[in-house]
Coordinates of C-alpha atoms in Angstrom, one line a residue:
D102 CA 34.3 238.7 139.6
V103 CA 32.4 236.8 136.9
A104 CA 33.3 239.5 134.3
L105 CA 36.9 239.5 135.3
A106 CA 37.1 235.7 135.0
R107 CA 35.6 235.8 131.5
L108 CA 38.0 238.6 130.5
D109 CA 41.0 236.5 131.7
T110 CA 39.6 233.6 129.7
A111 CA 39.4 235.8 126.6
R112 CA 42.9 237.0 127.1
A113 CA 44.3 233.5 127.3
T114 CA 42.3 232.6 124.1
F115 CA 43.7 235.5 122.1
E116 CA 47.2 234.6 123.2
D117 CA 46.7 231.0 122.1
L118 CA 45.3 232.2 118.7
D119 CA 48.2 234.6 118.3
T120 CA 45.9 237.6 117.5
P121 CA 47.8 240.5 119.0
Y122 CA 45.5 243.3 117.8
E123 CA 42.4 241.7 119.4
L124 CA 44.5 241.0 122.5
A125 CA 45.5 244.7 122.7
R126 CA 41.9 245.9 122.2
L127 CA 40.9 243.5 125.0
L128 CA 43.6 244.8 127.3
F129 CA 42.6 248.4 126.6
D130 CA 38.9 247.7 127.4
M131 CA 40.0 245.8 130.6
G132 CA 42.2 248.8 131.6
I133 CA 39.5 251.5 131.3
M134 CA 37.1 249.2 133.4
R135 CA 39.5 248.8 136.2
E136 CA 38.7 250.8 139.4
E137 CA 42.2 250.6 140.9
P138 CA 44.5 253.2 139.2
E139 CA 47.6 251.0 139.4
E140 CA 45.9 248.0 137.9
A141 CA 44.3 250.1 135.2
T142 CA 47.7 251.8 134.3
Q143 CA 49.5 248.4 134.1
T144 CA 46.8 246.9 131.9
I145 CA 46.7 249.9 129.5
R146 CA 50.5 250.0 129.2
S147 CA 50.4 246.4 128.1
A148 CA 48.0 247.4 125.4
I149 CA 50.1 250.3 124.4
K150 CA 53.2 248.1 123.9
I151 CA 51.3 245.9 121.5
F152 CA 49.8 248.9 119.6
E153 CA 53.3 250.3 119.2
R154 CA 54.6 247.0 117.8
L155 CA 51.7 246.8 115.4
D156 CA 52.0 250.5 114.5
A157 CA 48.2 250.9 115.2
T158 CA 48.3 254.7 115.4
N159 CA 44.7 255.5 116.1
D160 CA 44.4 252.9 118.9
L161 CA 47.8 253.9 120.3
E162 CA 46.7 257.6 120.6
R163 CA 43.5 256.6 122.2
A164 CA 45.2 254.3 124.7
R165 CA 47.8 257.0 125.5
G166 CA 44.9 259.5 126.1
A167 CA 43.2 257.1 128.5
L168 CA 46.4 256.5 130.3
F169 CA 47.0 260.2 130.7
R170 CA 43.6 260.7 132.3
I171 CA 44.1 258.0 134.9
K172 CA 44.5 259.6 138.3
P173 CA 47.3 257.7 140.1
A174 CA 47.1 256.9 143.7
G175 CA 48.9 259.4 145.9
K176 CA 49.8 263.1 145.3
V177 CA 50.8 264.0 141.7
P178 CA 51.6 267.4 140.2
D179 CA 48.6 269.3 139.0
Q180 CA 48.5 270.1 135.2
N181 CA 47.9 273.7 136.0
V182 CA 51.1 273.8 137.9
V183 CA 52.9 272.2 135.0
G184 CA 51.4 274.7 132.6
L185 CA 52.4 277.6 134.8
Y186 CA 56.0 276.3 134.9
E187 CA 56.0 276.0 131.1
I188 CA 54.7 279.5 130.6
V189 CA 57.1 281.0 133.1
K190 CA 60.0 279.4 131.1
I191 CA 58.6 281.0 127.9
I192 CA 58.2 284.5 129.5
N193 CA 61.7 284.4 130.8
S194 CA 63.3 283.1 127.6
T195 CA 62.1 285.5 124.9
L196 CA 60.1 288.6 124.0
D197 CA 59.8 287.8 120.3
L198 CA 56.1 287.5 119.6
Q199 CA 56.4 284.8 116.9
E200 CA 58.6 282.6 119.1
V201 CA 56.3 283.0 122.1
L202 CA 53.3 281.9 119.9
N203 CA 55.2 278.9 118.5
R204 CA 56.3 277.7 121.9
V205 CA 52.8 278.2 123.5
L206 CA 51.2 276.2 120.7
D207 CA 53.8 273.4 121.0
V208 CA 53.2 273.1 124.7
C209 CA 49.4 272.8 124.1
V210 CA 49.7 270.2 121.3
R211 CA 52.2 268.1 123.3
R212 CA 50.4 268.2 126.6
L213 CA 46.9 267.5 125.1
R214 CA 48.2 264.9 122.6
A215 CA 46.5 266.9 119.9
E216 CA 47.0 266.2 116.2
R217 CA 46.6 269.8 115.0
G218 CA 46.5 273.2 116.5
M219 CA 46.6 276.9 115.9
I220 CA 46.6 280.3 117.7
L221 CA 44.5 283.1 116.2
L222 CA 44.7 286.8 117.3
L223 CA 42.4 289.7 116.7
D224 CA 44.1 292.8 115.2
P225 CA 43.8 295.5 118.0
I226 CA 43.0 298.2 115.4
T227 CA 41.0 296.5 112.6
G228 CA 39.5 293.7 114.6
A229 CA 40.4 291.2 111.9
L230 CA 41.0 287.6 113.0
R231 CA 44.3 286.2 111.7
T232 CA 46.0 282.9 112.2
R233 CA 49.5 283.6 113.7
V234 CA 50.8 280.1 114.1
A235 CA 49.4 276.7 113.1
R236 CA 50.4 273.0 113.3
N237 CA 49.2 270.7 110.5
I238 CA 46.4 273.1 109.5
K239 CA 46.3 275.0 106.3
D240 CA 44.8 278.5 106.4
G241 CA 42.5 278.5 103.4
G242 CA 41.8 282.2 103.6
E243 CA 38.4 283.8 103.0
S244 CA 37.4 281.5 100.1
E245 CA 37.6 278.4 102.4
S246 CA 36.6 280.0 105.7
K247 CA 33.5 277.8 106.0
R248 CA 35.6 274.7 105.8
S249 CA 38.2 276.0 108.1
P250 CA 38.2 275.5 111.9
Q251 CA 38.2 279.3 112.0
S252 CA 34.4 279.2 112.1
I253 CA 34.6 277.4 115.5
V254 CA 37.2 279.8 116.7
K255 CA 35.0 282.8 115.8
E256 CA 32.1 281.3 117.8
V257 CA 34.4 281.0 120.8
I258 CA 35.7 284.6 120.5
Q259 CA 32.1 286.0 120.0
S260 CA 30.7 284.1 123.0
G261 CA 33.8 284.2 125.2
Q262 CA 33.0 280.5 126.1
S263 CA 35.3 277.6 125.6
I264 CA 34.2 274.6 123.4
M265 CA 35.0 270.9 124.0
S266 CA 33.7 268.1 122.0
A267 CA 34.5 264.4 122.5
D268 CA 32.9 263.4 119.2
A269 CA 32.3 266.3 116.9
R270 CA 30.7 264.2 114.2
A271 CA 27.9 263.3 116.6
D272 CA 27.8 266.7 118.3
E273 CA 24.6 268.6 117.5
R274 CA 26.6 271.9 117.6
F275 CA 28.6 270.9 114.6
V276 CA 26.1 269.0 112.4
E277 CA 26.2 271.8 109.9
S278 CA 29.9 272.6 110.2
E279 CA 31.6 271.9 106.8
S280 CA 35.0 271.8 108.4
V281 CA 34.1 269.1 110.9
I282 CA 32.4 267.0 108.2
A283 CA 34.9 267.6 105.3
E284 CA 38.0 267.1 107.5
N285 CA 36.5 264.4 109.7
I286 CA 37.3 266.2 112.9
L287 CA 36.5 264.1 116.0
S288 CA 37.9 265.7 119.1
I289 CA 37.9 269.5 119.5
L290 CA 39.1 271.8 122.2
C291 CA 39.1 275.6 121.9
V292 CA 39.5 278.3 124.6
P293 CA 39.5 282.2 124.3
L294 CA 42.7 284.2 125.0
I295 CA 41.7 286.9 127.5
M296 CA 44.1 289.9 127.8
K297 CA 43.2 292.6 130.2
E298 CA 39.5 291.8 130.3
R299 CA 39.2 291.7 126.5
I300 CA 39.2 288.7 124.2
A301 CA 42.2 289.0 121.9
G302 CA 42.2 285.6 120.2
A303 CA 41.9 281.9 120.9
I304 CA 43.9 278.6 121.1
Y305 CA 42.4 275.7 119.1
V306 CA 43.5 272.0 119.0
D307 CA 41.8 269.0 117.5
H308 CA 42.2 265.4 116.4
R309 CA 40.8 263.8 113.3
Q310 CA 41.3 260.1 114.3
A311 CA 40.7 259.7 118.0
R312 CA 37.3 260.2 119.8
H313 CA 37.0 261.1 123.4
L314 CA 40.6 262.4 123.4
F315 CA 39.9 265.5 125.5
S316 CA 38.4 265.5 128.9
P317 CA 37.1 268.2 131.3
R318 CA 40.5 268.0 133.0
D319 CA 42.1 268.9 129.6
L320 CA 39.7 271.8 129.2
S321 CA 40.6 273.1 132.7
F322 CA 44.3 272.8 131.9
L323 CA 44.0 274.7 128.6
E324 CA 41.9 277.5 130.1
A325 CA 44.4 278.0 133.0
F326 CA 47.3 277.7 130.6
G327 CA 45.7 280.1 128.2
D328 CA 45.3 282.7 130.9
Q329 CA 49.0 282.6 131.6
A330 CA 49.9 282.4 127.9
A331 CA 47.8 285.5 127.3
I332 CA 50.2 287.4 129.5
A333 CA 53.3 286.2 127.6
I334 CA 51.6 286.9 124.3
E335 CA 50.5 290.4 125.3
N336 CA 54.0 291.3 126.7
A337 CA 55.6 290.1 123.5
R338 CA 53.0 292.0 121.4
L339 CA 53.6 295.2 123.3
Y340 CA 57.4 294.7 123.0
E341 CA 57.0 294.2 119.2
E342 CA 55.0 297.4 119.0
L343 CA 57.6 299.2 121.1
E344 CA 60.4 298.0 118.8
E345 CA 58.5 299.0 115.7
A346 CA 57.8 302.4 117.2
R347 CA 61.5 302.7 118.2
T348 CA 62.6 301.8 114.7
R349 CA 60.2 304.2 113.2
L350 CA 61.3 307.0 115.5
S351 CA 64.9 306.3 114.8
L352 CA 64.2 306.5 111.0
E353 CA 62.3 309.7 111.5
N354 CA 65.1 311.2 113.7
E355 CA 67.6 310.3 111.1
S356 CA 65.5 311.8 108.3
L357 CA 65.0 315.0 110.3
R358 CA 68.8 315.1 111.1
R359 CA 69.6 314.8 107.4
E360 CA 67.0 317.5 106.7
V361 CA 68.5 319.8 109.3
L362 CA 72.0 319.2 108.0
V363 CA 70.8 320.0 104.5
E364 CA 68.9 323.2 105.5
K365 CA 71.3 324.4 108.2
H366 CA 74.7 324.4 106.3
L367 CA 77.1 327.1 105.4
D368 CA 75.2 328.0 102.2
S369 CA 72.1 328.7 104.1
I370 CA 73.5 332.1 105.1
V371 CA 71.9 334.0 102.3
G372 CA 73.6 337.0 100.8
N373 CA 76.5 338.2 98.6
S374 CA 77.7 341.1 100.7
E375 CA 81.1 341.4 102.2
A376 CA 79.6 341.0 105.7
V377 CA 78.2 337.6 104.7
A378 CA 81.6 336.5 103.4
K379 CA 83.3 337.5 106.7
I380 CA 80.6 335.5 108.6
Q381 CA 81.2 332.4 106.5
F382 CA 84.9 332.6 107.0
A383 CA 84.5 333.0 110.8
I384 CA 82.1 330.1 111.0
R385 CA 84.6 327.8 109.3
K386 CA 87.2 328.7 111.9
A387 CA 84.8 328.5 114.8
S388 CA 83.5 325.0 113.8
A389 CA 86.9 323.4 113.4
G390 CA 87.9 323.0 117.0
N391 CA 86.4 322.8 120.6
S392 CA 86.9 326.5 121.4
T393 CA 84.0 328.4 122.9
V394 CA 82.2 330.7 120.5
L395 CA 80.4 334.0 121.3
L396 CA 77.8 335.2 118.8
R397 CA 77.0 338.8 119.1
G398 CA 74.4 341.0 117.3
E399 CA 71.0 342.6 117.5
S400 CA 67.9 340.5 118.0
G401 CA 66.8 338.9 114.8
T402 CA 70.1 338.8 113.0
G403 CA 70.3 334.9 113.0
K404 CA 72.5 333.9 115.9
G405 CA 70.5 330.7 116.5
L406 CA 70.9 329.7 112.8
L407 CA 74.7 330.3 113.0
A408 CA 75.0 328.2 116.1
R409 CA 73.2 325.3 114.4
I410 CA 75.5 325.7 111.3
I411 CA 78.6 325.7 113.5
H412 CA 77.5 322.4 115.0
N413 CA 76.4 320.8 111.6
I414 CA 79.7 321.4 109.8
G415 CA 81.9 320.6 112.7
P416 CA 83.4 317.3 113.9
R417 CA 80.5 316.9 116.5
R418 CA 77.8 316.9 113.8
N419 CA 76.7 313.4 114.8
G420 CA 76.3 314.3 118.5
P421 CA 73.4 316.1 120.1
F422 CA 72.7 319.8 119.7
I423 CA 71.1 321.2 122.9
K424 CA 69.6 324.7 123.2
F425 CA 69.0 326.6 126.3
N426 CA 67.6 330.2 126.6
C427 CA 69.1 331.7 129.7
A428 CA 66.4 334.4 129.8
A429 CA 63.4 332.1 129.3
I430 CA 63.4 330.4 132.7
A431 CA 63.3 331.5 136.3
E432 CA 66.6 331.9 138.0
T433 CA 65.7 329.3 140.7
L434 CA 65.2 326.7 138.0
A435 CA 68.2 327.5 135.7
E436 CA 70.7 325.4 137.7
S437 CA 68.4 322.4 137.7
E438 CA 67.9 322.8 133.9
L439 CA 71.6 323.2 133.1
F440 CA 73.1 320.7 135.5
G441 CA 70.2 318.4 136.5
H442 CA 69.1 317.3 140.0
E443 CA 68.9 314.2 142.1
K444 CA 65.7 312.8 143.5
G445 CA 64.7 314.6 146.7
A446 CA 67.0 317.6 146.0
F447 CA 64.1 320.0 146.5
T448 CA 60.3 319.9 146.8
G449 CA 58.8 318.3 143.7
A450 CA 62.0 316.5 142.7
D451 CA 60.4 313.0 142.7
R452 CA 63.1 311.6 140.3
R453 CA 66.5 312.2 139.0
K454 CA 66.8 314.6 136.1
L455 CA 69.6 315.0 133.6
G456 CA 70.7 318.5 132.9
R457 CA 71.4 320.1 129.5
F458 CA 75.2 319.8 129.8
E459 CA 74.8 316.1 130.5
L460 CA 72.5 315.6 127.6
A461 CA 74.9 317.5 125.3
H462 CA 77.8 315.1 126.0
N463 CA 79.9 314.6 122.9
G464 CA 77.9 317.3 121.1
T465 CA 77.2 321.0 121.3
I466 CA 75.3 323.2 123.8
F467 CA 74.0 326.6 122.7
L468 CA 73.3 329.1 125.5
D469 CA 71.2 331.9 124.1
E470 CA 70.8 335.3 125.9
I471 CA 73.9 334.5 128.0
G472 CA 74.1 338.1 129.1
K473 CA 71.0 337.7 131.2
I474 CA 72.2 334.9 133.4
N475 CA 72.6 335.8 137.1
L476 CA 75.9 336.1 138.9
A477 CA 75.4 332.9 141.0
M478 CA 74.9 330.8 137.9
Q479 CA 77.9 332.6 136.2
S480 CA 80.3 331.2 138.7
K481 CA 78.9 327.6 138.2
L482 CA 79.0 328.1 134.5
L483 CA 82.6 329.2 134.7
R484 CA 83.6 326.0 136.3
V485 CA 82.0 323.9 133.5
V486 CA 83.7 326.1 130.8
E487 CA 87.1 325.7 132.5
E488 CA 87.0 322.2 134.0
K489 CA 84.2 320.5 132.0
E490 CA 82.7 319.1 135.2
F491 CA 79.8 319.8 137.5
E492 CA 77.5 318.2 140.1
R493 CA 73.8 317.8 139.9
V494 CA 71.7 319.8 142.3
G495 CA 71.5 317.8 145.5
G496 CA 74.3 315.5 144.4
T497 CA 77.9 314.9 145.4
Q498 CA 79.1 312.9 142.4
T499 CA 81.3 315.0 140.0
I500 CA 80.2 314.5 136.4
K501 CA 82.5 315.0 133.4
T502 CA 81.1 316.3 130.2
D503 CA 82.7 316.8 126.8
V504 CA 80.8 319.6 125.0
K505 CA 81.4 322.5 122.6
I506 CA 79.9 325.7 124.1
I507 CA 78.3 328.3 121.9
T508 CA 76.8 331.4 123.5
A509 CA 74.9 334.3 122.1
T510 CA 73.8 337.8 123.3
N511 CA 72.5 341.1 122.0
L512 CA 73.8 343.0 125.1
D513 CA 77.0 345.0 125.5
L514 CA 79.0 342.5 127.6
E515 CA 81.9 344.9 128.0
K516 CA 79.6 347.4 129.6
A517 CA 78.0 344.7 131.7
V518 CA 81.5 343.7 133.0
E519 CA 82.2 347.4 133.9
D520 CA 78.8 347.6 135.7
G521 CA 79.6 344.4 137.7
T522 CA 76.6 342.4 136.3
F523 CA 78.8 340.0 134.3
R524 CA 81.9 338.2 135.4
E525 CA 85.0 339.4 133.6
D526 CA 86.7 336.0 133.8
L527 CA 83.6 334.3 132.3
F528 CA 83.5 336.9 129.5
Y529 CA 87.1 336.1 128.5
R530 CA 86.4 332.3 128.6
L531 CA 83.4 332.7 126.3
N532 CA 84.9 335.2 124.0
I533 CA 87.6 332.9 122.5
V534 CA 86.0 333.0 119.0
P535 CA 83.8 336.1 118.7
I536 CA 81.5 336.5 115.7
M537 CA 79.7 339.7 115.2
L538 CA 76.5 339.6 113.1
P539 CA 75.7 342.9 111.4
P540 CA 72.2 344.3 111.5
L541 CA 70.2 344.1 108.2
R542 CA 70.4 347.8 107.7
K543 CA 74.2 347.4 107.4
R544 CA 73.9 344.9 104.6
K545 CA 70.9 346.0 102.6
D546 CA 72.5 344.7 99.4
D547 CA 71.4 341.2 100.7
I548 CA 67.7 342.1 101.0
P549 CA 66.7 341.0 97.4
L550 CA 68.3 337.6 97.9
L551 CA 66.8 337.3 101.4
A552 CA 63.4 338.2 100.2
E553 CA 63.5 335.7 97.3
H554 CA 64.7 333.0 99.8
F555 CA 62.0 333.6 102.3
I556 CA 59.2 333.8 99.7
K557 CA 60.2 330.3 98.3
K558 CA 60.5 328.9 101.8
L559 CA 57.3 330.3 103.2
C560 CA 55.2 329.4 100.1
K561 CA 56.5 325.8 100.4
D562 CA 55.7 325.7 104.1
L563 CA 52.2 327.2 103.5
G564 CA 51.5 324.9 100.6
V565 CA 50.9 327.6 98.0
E566 CA 52.3 328.5 94.6
T567 CA 55.5 330.6 94.8
K568 CA 54.5 334.3 94.7
R569 CA 56.5 337.2 93.3
L570 CA 57.1 340.8 94.4
E571 CA 55.6 343.5 92.3
P572 CA 58.0 346.2 91.0
G573 CA 58.7 348.8 93.6
V574 CA 58.4 346.6 96.7
L575 CA 62.1 346.0 96.8
D576 CA 62.7 349.7 96.6
L577 CA 60.4 350.1 99.6
F578 CA 62.4 347.4 101.5
M579 CA 65.7 349.1 100.7
R580 CA 64.5 352.4 102.3
Y581 CA 63.5 350.7 105.5
D582 CA 65.9 350.3 108.4
W583 CA 64.5 346.9 109.6
P584 CA 64.9 347.3 113.4
G585 CA 63.8 343.7 113.8
N586 CA 66.5 342.6 111.2
V587 CA 66.1 339.4 109.3
R588 CA 63.4 338.0 111.6
E589 CA 61.3 341.1 110.9
L590 CA 61.8 340.7 107.1
E591 CA 60.7 337.1 107.2
A592 CA 57.6 337.9 109.4
T593 CA 56.6 340.8 107.1
L594 CA 56.8 338.6 104.0
H595 CA 54.9 335.8 105.8
R596 CA 52.1 338.2 106.7
A597 CA 52.0 339.5 103.1
I598 CA 51.9 336.1 101.5
V599 CA 49.0 335.0 103.7
M600 CA 47.0 338.2 103.1
S601 CA 47.8 338.6 99.3
N602 CA 45.5 337.4 96.5
G603 CA 46.9 336.0 93.3
D604 CA 50.4 335.2 92.5
A605 CA 51.9 338.7 93.1
I606 CA 52.6 340.6 96.3
S607 CA 51.9 344.3 95.9
K608 CA 53.0 347.3 97.9
N609 CA 49.5 347.6 99.3
E610 CA 50.2 344.5 101.5
F611 CA 52.9 346.5 103.4
Y612 CA 50.8 349.7 104.0
G613 CA 51.5 351.2 107.4
L614 CA 54.3 348.7 108.3
F615 CA 57.3 350.9 107.8
A616 CA 58.2 354.0 109.9
D617 CA 60.8 355.7 107.7
V618 CA 58.7 355.6 104.5
P619 CA 55.6 357.7 104.4
A620 CA 52.3 356.0 103.5
S621 CA 52.0 358.1 100.4
V622 CA 55.1 356.6 99.0
I623 CA 53.8 353.1 99.3
S624 CA 50.8 353.9 97.1
E625 CA 52.3 356.5 94.7
G626 CA 55.5 355.0 93.7
P627 CA 59.2 356.1 94.1
M628 CA 60.0 358.7 96.7
P629 CA 60.2 362.1 95.0
M630 CA 63.4 364.1 95.4
P631 CA 62.8 367.3 97.5
N632 CA 63.2 370.7 95.7
T633 CA 64.6 372.4 98.8
L634 CA 66.7 371.3 101.7
L635 CA 64.8 370.6 105.0
N636 CA 67.4 372.3 107.1
P637 CA 70.0 374.9 106.1
L638 CA 72.6 373.1 108.2
I639 CA 72.5 370.2 105.8
G640 CA 73.9 372.3 103.1
K641 CA 77.1 372.9 105.2
M642 CA 77.6 369.2 106.1
D643 CA 80.1 366.8 104.6
I644 CA 77.7 364.0 103.5
S645 CA 78.8 360.5 104.7
S646 CA 77.0 357.3 105.8
E647 CA 77.6 358.2 109.4
V648 CA 76.1 361.7 109.0
Y649 CA 73.2 360.2 107.1
D650 CA 72.4 357.7 109.8
E651 CA 72.8 360.3 112.6
V652 CA 70.4 362.8 110.9
L653 CA 67.8 360.1 110.2
S654 CA 68.0 358.8 113.7
T655 CA 67.6 362.3 115.1
V656 CA 64.5 363.0 113.1
D657 CA 63.1 359.6 113.7
K658 CA 63.5 360.0 117.5
Q659 CA 62.0 363.4 117.5
L660 CA 58.9 362.2 115.6
I661 CA 58.5 359.3 118.0
L662 CA 58.8 361.7 121.0
R663 CA 56.2 364.0 119.5
A664 CA 53.8 361.1 118.8
L665 CA 54.2 359.8 122.4
E666 CA 53.7 363.3 123.7
T667 CA 50.5 364.0 121.8
S668 CA 49.1 360.5 122.6
G669 CA 49.6 360.8 126.3
G670 CA 52.4 358.2 126.3
R671 CA 50.2 355.5 124.9
I672 CA 52.4 353.3 122.7
R673 CA 49.4 351.8 120.8
E674 CA 48.0 355.2 119.9
A675 CA 51.4 356.6 119.0
A676 CA 52.0 353.6 116.7
R677 CA 48.7 354.3 115.0
R678 CA 49.6 357.9 114.4
L679 CA 53.0 357.1 113.0
G680 CA 51.6 354.2 110.9
L681 CA 53.8 351.7 112.6
A682 CA 53.3 348.2 114.0
R683 CA 53.3 348.3 117.8
N684 CA 56.3 346.0 118.1
T685 CA 58.2 348.1 115.6
L686 CA 57.6 351.2 117.6
K687 CA 58.6 349.4 120.8
A688 CA 61.9 348.3 119.2
K689 CA 62.6 351.9 118.2
I690 CA 61.8 353.2 121.7
Q691 CA 64.3 350.7 123.1
K692 CA 66.9 351.6 120.4
Y693 CA 66.7 355.3 121.3
N694 CA 66.5 354.7 125.0
I695 CA 63.2 356.6 125.3
A696 CA 61.5 356.4 128.7
V697 CA 57.9 355.4 128.3
R698 CA 55.2 354.9 131.0
E699 CA 52.7 352.3 129.9

């Protein structure tokens, strides 16, 4: 009571003397000594009005800080609740990392009445600490790191413990801190940002003019707010990484698309023969419209390449190109792969799946080995070809699709129709634009160009200098029938490039690979002309290409039968005796319809 009486006397004296600054200081001291919250609040507000009129910034900030820490009578909102509300607004408003960081720091500076602040994050890969946002703090970089508040932040990150100092100049922890001394930092508050049980950065605020600005209550608020802010920052950071990855993937896809368009165009059909010219003409016609295309030819003739070219030079080139091998998947799964399925349609269908036709919308679908699709699927496929609609497995909704359909087969579909294994109506629907690819043995004039093309391509892919073929190798190639067609030629050259030494590929690299050319010819040079006819009947024949092929095929088949007979039907042993690769012999066995028991 005596003290209050003397304070009232002093107040009256300052008013009489017209000394407002001293009066305001007296009111501030009286306010922080009051026990009743309402009286303390009223007294300090009187001081704040005078400090505002006098523009006494330091005292004004101090008085506002004291007023903020007064706990009013009755129930008031908890700061943690206010902070949670603020961070929820930030999370719901943006996923831009920089904007999230800026708004989080602004909330901290405003709520804590801080003069300066910054948020620093650790790089998840390098571990480097980097200032992402700052208010009134200049990042001096490595040369000024000792004078920067970063030294305080590093201690918080290393220890995982928050730091609060009411008077840093008198705090023993900072007596050697150049930043505290040089920048005259008084009040400090710094808390770690913990994201998924790891310290990912820190929030730092300070004041260089007001002591005792931050209280334990402020520390509790910033720690709770930081925990919530870490969620918003991590979400924004992950979204930023996702967007960067999506952009990078988009650029890579575009680059690959351009690369495919460059490599898979009309000129990528190598050759100068009449057969190649006919194929190029047919491709131009097939790519122009939406008609179905049926590619026919032996295995290895390039049906997949032609399908890609038809897509790339057509009006759907910017749409998807979806491939499906009808013989590479079980019949029970083919329907799901082509048309998709709904969740719960069958055991294991734990989610909805889009089929190939749905994925190919506005693009092209390529159905390879179409002759091996079962009859049940043929009827469903017929509907898609005719109506351009289907339902997913287990679904009732009819889905429309706009696709160009290209199919391919090496089977005799006409015979399959006669045998009842392929629907006649589906065959007619698919055979709108037929393109027949001739086997390599029917266009041997293209072998030199194909060999040159494959050598350049393979050497580039393997990262070696471009090799050349020694004289005589092309002669050897021209005598071979290539049952595996262009694919076999590419594989043969690939093997030779890998196995060869130096910059030239000799005939020795192909020893034992060809059936129709004796091994002696490979090592001794050109094939000698026979002095006598092998069979007197040949002298009576009218020589033509058909007769030539028939005689060679007959002899070839008889030699294979003899080799199988003497080897007990073992293909591997027969191939060794004939000097053939096992796959080459199997292709010939299939060609001549030879029954073999393995």
